[in-house]
């Protein structure tokens, strides 16, 4: 009897896991489409979920390639907004606090694809039909894990579709504000298309006590990775100004960055 009860509990928990992950993704998808009516027309959350699921269901959690998410990427119909795409590295919270209040800049997590998945963990198992949200490999445990491969593919797509003037928010409080091994440095910079991107501006957010400036020796590395036909620019932006703009959405965007 004990074994049967445990088996039932495990079965129900696993099923709840599968359903709750689907529910979270579906609810986020519907919420996004409700709030962004211009995106609604071309998207169907059920089709998007089916494409999402097929990328990792039934696969070993260390054997999900970025390409497995190609159908998902294709299922999401959302045009890039030129001149407003914002990349970030080590500034996640600040960048999102900023874009949450303003339409002038858009991060990957403000697009339907990124919004559905931000902060979530998921994986399946070889030959399983279930989704697990715990016990999945961590970011660096193995290369081809479902979450890392997803963000890699989503970042490639976000960068490859970028157009006009794009910017990246970097952290001036760090000793090294740009890292070649970050997703921004290793994936996004390299996927910017010089036929579409007019320029890349680094917004280096600095506090009064910070010593890091636009002259930091890590920035030539960024320029080396960047296509030579994409002009590079760097601007130091006081943290207090960004903070002020986060707390007062009435301040126009051009006065913020
Ligand atoms: N361990 C765990 N999580 C990681 C790791 C890691 N080593 N590296 C990256 N991540 C995940 C985490 O979810 C983290 O919050 O990526 C996020 C961003 O990591 P950062 O180092 O701050 O930035 P970066 O690697 O440059 O990625 C940010 O990628 O998501 C896109 O468009 C987005 O421009 C942004 C960039």
Coordinates of C-alpha atoms and ligand atoms in Angstrom, one line a residue:
X1 CA 0.0 0.0 0.0
X2 CA 2.8 2.4 0.9
X3 CA 4.5 1.8 -2.4
X4 CA 1.3 2.4 -4.3
X5 CA 0.6 5.7 -2.4
X6 CA 4.1 6.9 -3.0
X7 CA 3.8 6.0 -6.7
X8 CA 0.5 7.9 -7.0
X9 CA 1.9 10.9 -5.2
X10 CA 5.0 10.9 -7.5
X11 CA 2.8 10.5 -10.6
X12 CA 0.5 13.4 -9.6
X13 CA 3.5 15.6 -8.7
X14 CA 5.1 14.9 -12.0
X15 CA 1.9 15.6 -13.9
X16 CA 1.4 18.8 -11.9
X17 CA 4.9 19.9 -12.9
X18 CA 4.2 19.2 -16.6
X19 CA 0.9 21.0 -16.4
X20 CA 2.1 23.9 -14.3
X21 CA 5.0 24.7 -16.6
X22 CA 2.6 24.6 -19.6
X23 CA 0.2 26.8 -17.7
X24 CA 2.8 29.4 -16.8
X25 CA 4.1 29.6 -20.4
X26 CA 0.5 29.7 -21.8
X27 CA -0.7 32.3 -19.3
X28 CA 2.3 34.5 -19.9
X29 CA 1.8 34.2 -23.7
X30 CA -1.9 35.2 -23.4
X31 CA -1.1 38.0 -21.0
X32 CA 1.5 39.4 -23.5
X33 CA -0.9 39.2 -26.4
X34 CA -3.6 40.9 -24.4
X35 CA -1.2 43.8 -23.5
X36 CA 0.4 44.1 -26.9
X37 CA -2.5 44.0 -29.3
X38 CA -0.3 44.7 -32.4
X39 CA 1.4 41.4 -31.8
X40 CA -1.8 39.4 -31.2
X41 CA -2.9 39.1 -34.8
X42 CA -0.3 36.7 -36.0
X43 CA 0.3 34.6 -32.9
X44 CA -1.4 31.6 -31.4
X45 CA -0.2 30.6 -28.0
X46 CA -1.3 26.9 -28.5
X47 CA 0.9 26.7 -31.6
X48 CA 3.8 28.4 -29.9
X49 CA 3.5 26.1 -26.9
X50 CA 3.5 23.0 -29.1
X51 CA 6.7 24.3 -30.8
X52 CA 8.3 25.1 -27.4
X53 CA 7.5 21.6 -26.0
X54 CA 8.8 19.7 -29.0
X55 CA 12.2 21.3 -28.5
X56 CA 13.0 19.4 -25.3
X57 CA 10.3 16.8 -24.5
X58 CA 11.6 13.2 -24.5
X59 CA 15.2 14.3 -24.7
X60 CA 18.1 13.9 -22.3
X61 CA 18.4 17.2 -20.4
X62 CA 22.0 17.5 -21.6
X63 CA 21.2 16.8 -25.2
X64 CA 18.9 19.7 -26.3
X65 CA 20.7 21.7 -29.0
X66 CA 20.0 25.4 -29.7
X67 CA 18.6 24.4 -33.1
X68 CA 15.9 22.3 -31.4
X69 CA 14.3 25.7 -30.7
X70 CA 14.2 26.8 -34.4
X71 CA 10.5 25.7 -34.8
X72 CA 9.7 27.8 -31.7
X73 CA 11.5 30.8 -33.1
X74 CA 9.6 30.4 -36.4
X75 CA 6.3 30.1 -34.6
X76 CA 6.6 33.5 -32.9
X77 CA 5.6 36.3 -35.3
X78 CA 6.9 39.6 -34.0
X79 CA 8.8 42.2 -35.9
X80 CA 11.9 43.8 -34.4
X81 CA 11.4 47.5 -33.4
X82 CA 14.2 49.3 -35.1
X83 CA 16.2 51.9 -33.1
X84 CA 15.0 50.6 -29.8
X85 CA 16.6 47.3 -29.1
X86 CA 18.5 47.1 -25.8
X87 CA 21.0 44.4 -24.9
X88 CA 22.3 44.1 -21.4
X89 CA 25.0 42.3 -19.5
X90 CA 25.3 42.1 -15.7
X91 CA 22.5 44.8 -15.6
X92 CA 19.4 42.6 -15.9
X93 CA 17.5 44.2 -13.1
X94 CA 18.2 47.8 -14.0
X95 CA 17.6 47.3 -17.8
X96 CA 14.2 45.6 -17.1
X97 CA 13.2 48.2 -14.5
X98 CA 13.9 50.8 -17.1
X99 CA 12.1 49.2 -20.1
X100 CA 9.1 48.2 -17.9
X101 CA 8.2 51.8 -17.7
X102 CA 9.1 53.0 -21.2
X103 CA 8.5 51.9 -24.8
X104 CA 11.6 53.6 -26.2
X105 CA 13.8 50.6 -25.4
X106 CA 13.0 46.9 -25.7
X107 CA 15.0 44.0 -24.3
X108 CA 14.7 40.4 -25.4
X109 CA 12.6 39.7 -22.3
X110 CA 10.1 42.4 -23.4
X111 CA 9.4 40.4 -26.6
X112 CA 6.9 37.6 -26.6
X113 CA 9.6 34.9 -26.7
X114 CA 11.6 36.3 -23.8
X115 CA 8.6 37.3 -21.8
X116 CA 7.2 33.7 -21.8
X117 CA 10.4 32.2 -20.6
X118 CA 12.2 34.7 -18.3
X119 CA 13.3 33.2 -15.0
X120 CA 11.9 29.7 -15.8
X121 CA 13.7 26.4 -15.6
X122 CA 12.5 23.3 -17.6
X123 CA 13.7 20.0 -18.8
X124 CA 12.4 16.5 -19.7
X125 CA 14.1 13.1 -19.8
X126 CA 15.0 10.6 -22.4
X127 CA 11.7 9.0 -23.7
X128 CA 9.6 10.9 -21.1
X129 CA 6.5 13.0 -22.0
X130 CA 6.9 15.1 -18.9
X131 CA 8.3 18.5 -18.1
X132 CA 10.3 18.9 -14.9
X133 CA 11.0 22.3 -13.3
X134 CA 13.3 21.0 -10.6
X135 CA 16.3 18.8 -10.9
X136 CA 17.2 20.2 -14.3
X137 CA 20.9 20.8 -15.2
X138 CA 22.2 24.2 -14.1
X139 CA 23.4 26.8 -16.7
X140 CA 27.0 25.4 -16.8
X141 CA 26.4 21.7 -15.8
X142 CA 26.3 20.7 -19.4
X143 CA 26.4 22.7 -22.6
X144 CA 23.3 21.5 -24.4
X145 CA 20.8 21.9 -21.6
X146 CA 17.2 23.0 -22.5
X147 CA 17.4 26.4 -20.7
X148 CA 20.8 27.5 -21.9
X149 CA 20.1 26.4 -25.5
X150 CA 16.9 28.3 -25.4
X151 CA 18.5 31.6 -24.4
X152 CA 21.4 31.0 -26.8
X153 CA 18.9 30.6 -29.7
X154 CA 16.7 33.4 -28.5
X155 CA 19.7 35.8 -28.2
X156 CA 21.0 34.9 -31.6
X157 CA 17.6 35.6 -33.1
X158 CA 17.2 38.9 -31.1
X159 CA 20.6 40.1 -32.3
X160 CA 20.2 38.9 -35.9
X161 CA 16.9 40.7 -36.3
X162 CA 18.2 43.9 -34.7
X163 CA 18.0 47.1 -36.8
X164 CA 18.8 50.7 -36.7
X165 CA 20.7 52.1 -33.7
X166 CA 21.0 49.5 -31.0
X167 CA 22.4 49.9 -27.5
X168 CA 23.7 47.8 -24.6
X169 CA 23.5 48.6 -20.9
X170 CA 26.7 47.6 -19.2
X171 CA 27.7 47.8 -15.5
X172 CA 30.2 50.5 -14.7
X173 CA 30.5 49.2 -11.1
X174 CA 32.3 46.1 -12.3
X175 CA 36.0 45.9 -12.8
X176 CA 35.4 44.5 -16.2
X177 CA 32.2 45.8 -17.8
X178 CA 32.5 43.8 -21.0
X179 CA 33.2 40.1 -21.1
X180 CA 33.8 38.1 -24.3
X181 CA 32.3 35.1 -22.7
X182 CA 28.9 36.6 -21.8
X183 CA 25.9 36.0 -24.0
X184 CA 26.1 39.6 -25.1
X185 CA 29.9 39.3 -25.9
X186 CA 30.0 35.8 -27.4
X187 CA 26.6 35.7 -29.2
X188 CA 24.8 38.9 -29.6
X189 CA 27.7 41.2 -30.7
X190 CA 28.7 38.7 -33.3
X191 CA 25.2 38.3 -34.7
X192 CA 24.5 41.9 -35.4
X193 CA 23.9 42.4 -39.2
X194 CA 25.8 45.4 -40.6
X195 CA 23.2 45.6 -43.4
X196 CA 20.6 46.4 -40.8
X197 CA 22.4 47.8 -37.7
X198 CA 23.4 51.5 -38.0
X199 CA 25.5 51.6 -34.8
X200 CA 26.0 50.1 -31.4
X201 CA 26.1 52.4 -28.4
X202 CA 27.4 51.2 -25.0
X203 CA 25.5 52.8 -22.1
X204 CA 28.0 52.4 -19.3
X205 CA 26.0 53.0 -16.1
X206 CA 28.3 54.4 -13.5
X207 CA 28.0 55.4 -9.9
X208 CA 30.0 58.4 -8.5
X209 CA 32.5 56.2 -6.8
X210 CA 33.1 54.0 -9.9
X211 CA 36.5 54.1 -11.6
X212 CA 35.4 52.2 -14.8
X213 CA 35.0 54.5 -17.8
X214 CA 34.5 54.1 -21.6
X215 CA 38.3 53.9 -21.9
X216 CA 38.3 50.5 -20.2
X217 CA 40.6 48.0 -21.9
X218 CA 37.8 45.5 -22.3
X219 CA 36.0 47.7 -24.9
X220 CA 38.6 47.2 -27.7
X221 CA 37.7 43.5 -27.3
X222 CA 34.1 44.4 -28.0
X223 CA 35.1 46.4 -31.0
X224 CA 37.1 43.5 -32.3
X225 CA 34.1 41.2 -32.1
X226 CA 31.9 43.7 -33.7
X227 CA 31.5 43.8 -37.5
X228 CA 33.8 46.6 -38.7
X229 CA 31.0 48.2 -40.7
X230 CA 29.0 48.8 -37.5
X231 CA 30.1 52.1 -35.9
X232 CA 30.8 51.8 -32.1
X233 CA 30.0 54.4 -29.5
X234 CA 30.3 54.5 -25.7
X235 CA 28.6 56.8 -23.3
X236 CA 28.9 57.0 -19.5
X237 CA 25.5 57.3 -17.9
X238 CA 25.2 58.3 -14.3
X239 CA 23.4 55.6 -12.2
X240 CA 21.4 58.4 -10.4
X241 CA 19.9 59.5 -13.8
X242 CA 18.8 56.0 -14.7
X243 CA 17.4 55.5 -11.2
X244 CA 15.5 58.8 -11.5
X245 CA 14.1 57.8 -14.9
X246 CA 13.0 54.4 -13.4
X247 CA 11.1 56.0 -10.6
X248 CA 9.6 58.8 -12.8
X249 CA 8.3 57.5 -16.1
X250 CA 7.3 61.0 -17.1
X251 CA 10.9 62.0 -17.8
X252 CA 11.4 61.7 -21.5
X253 CA 13.6 58.9 -22.7
X254 CA 16.1 61.1 -24.5
X255 CA 16.9 62.8 -21.1
X256 CA 17.6 59.4 -19.5
X257 CA 20.3 57.8 -21.5
Ligands
LIG1 N1 25.1 30.7 -14.8 C1 23.7 30.9 -14.7 N2 23.0 31.7 -15.5 C2 23.7 32.4 -16.5 C3 25.0 32.3 -16.7 C4 25.7 31.4 -15.8 N3 27.1 31.3 -15.9 N4 25.4 33.1 -17.7 C5 24.3 33.7 -18.1 N5 23.2 33.2 -17.4 C6 21.9 33.6 -17.6 C7 21.2 34.0 -16.3 O1 19.8 33.8 -16.4 C8 21.5 35.5 -16.3 O2 20.6 36.2 -15.5 O3 21.9 34.7 -18.4 C9 21.5 35.9 -17.7 C10 22.4 37.0 -18.1 O4 23.7 36.9 -17.7 P1 24.7 38.1 -17.8 O5 26.1 37.6 -17.5 O6 24.2 39.2 -16.8 O7 24.5 38.7 -19.2 P2 24.8 38.0 -20.6 O8 25.4 36.7 -20.5 O9 25.5 39.0 -21.5 O10 23.3 37.8 -21.2 C11 22.5 38.9 -21.4 O11 21.6 37.9 -23.3 O12 19.5 37.3 -22.6 C12 20.2 38.0 -23.6 O13 19.4 39.9 -24.8 C13 19.8 39.4 -23.5 O14 21.5 41.1 -23.9 C14 21.0 40.2 -23.0 C15 22.1 39.1 -22.8

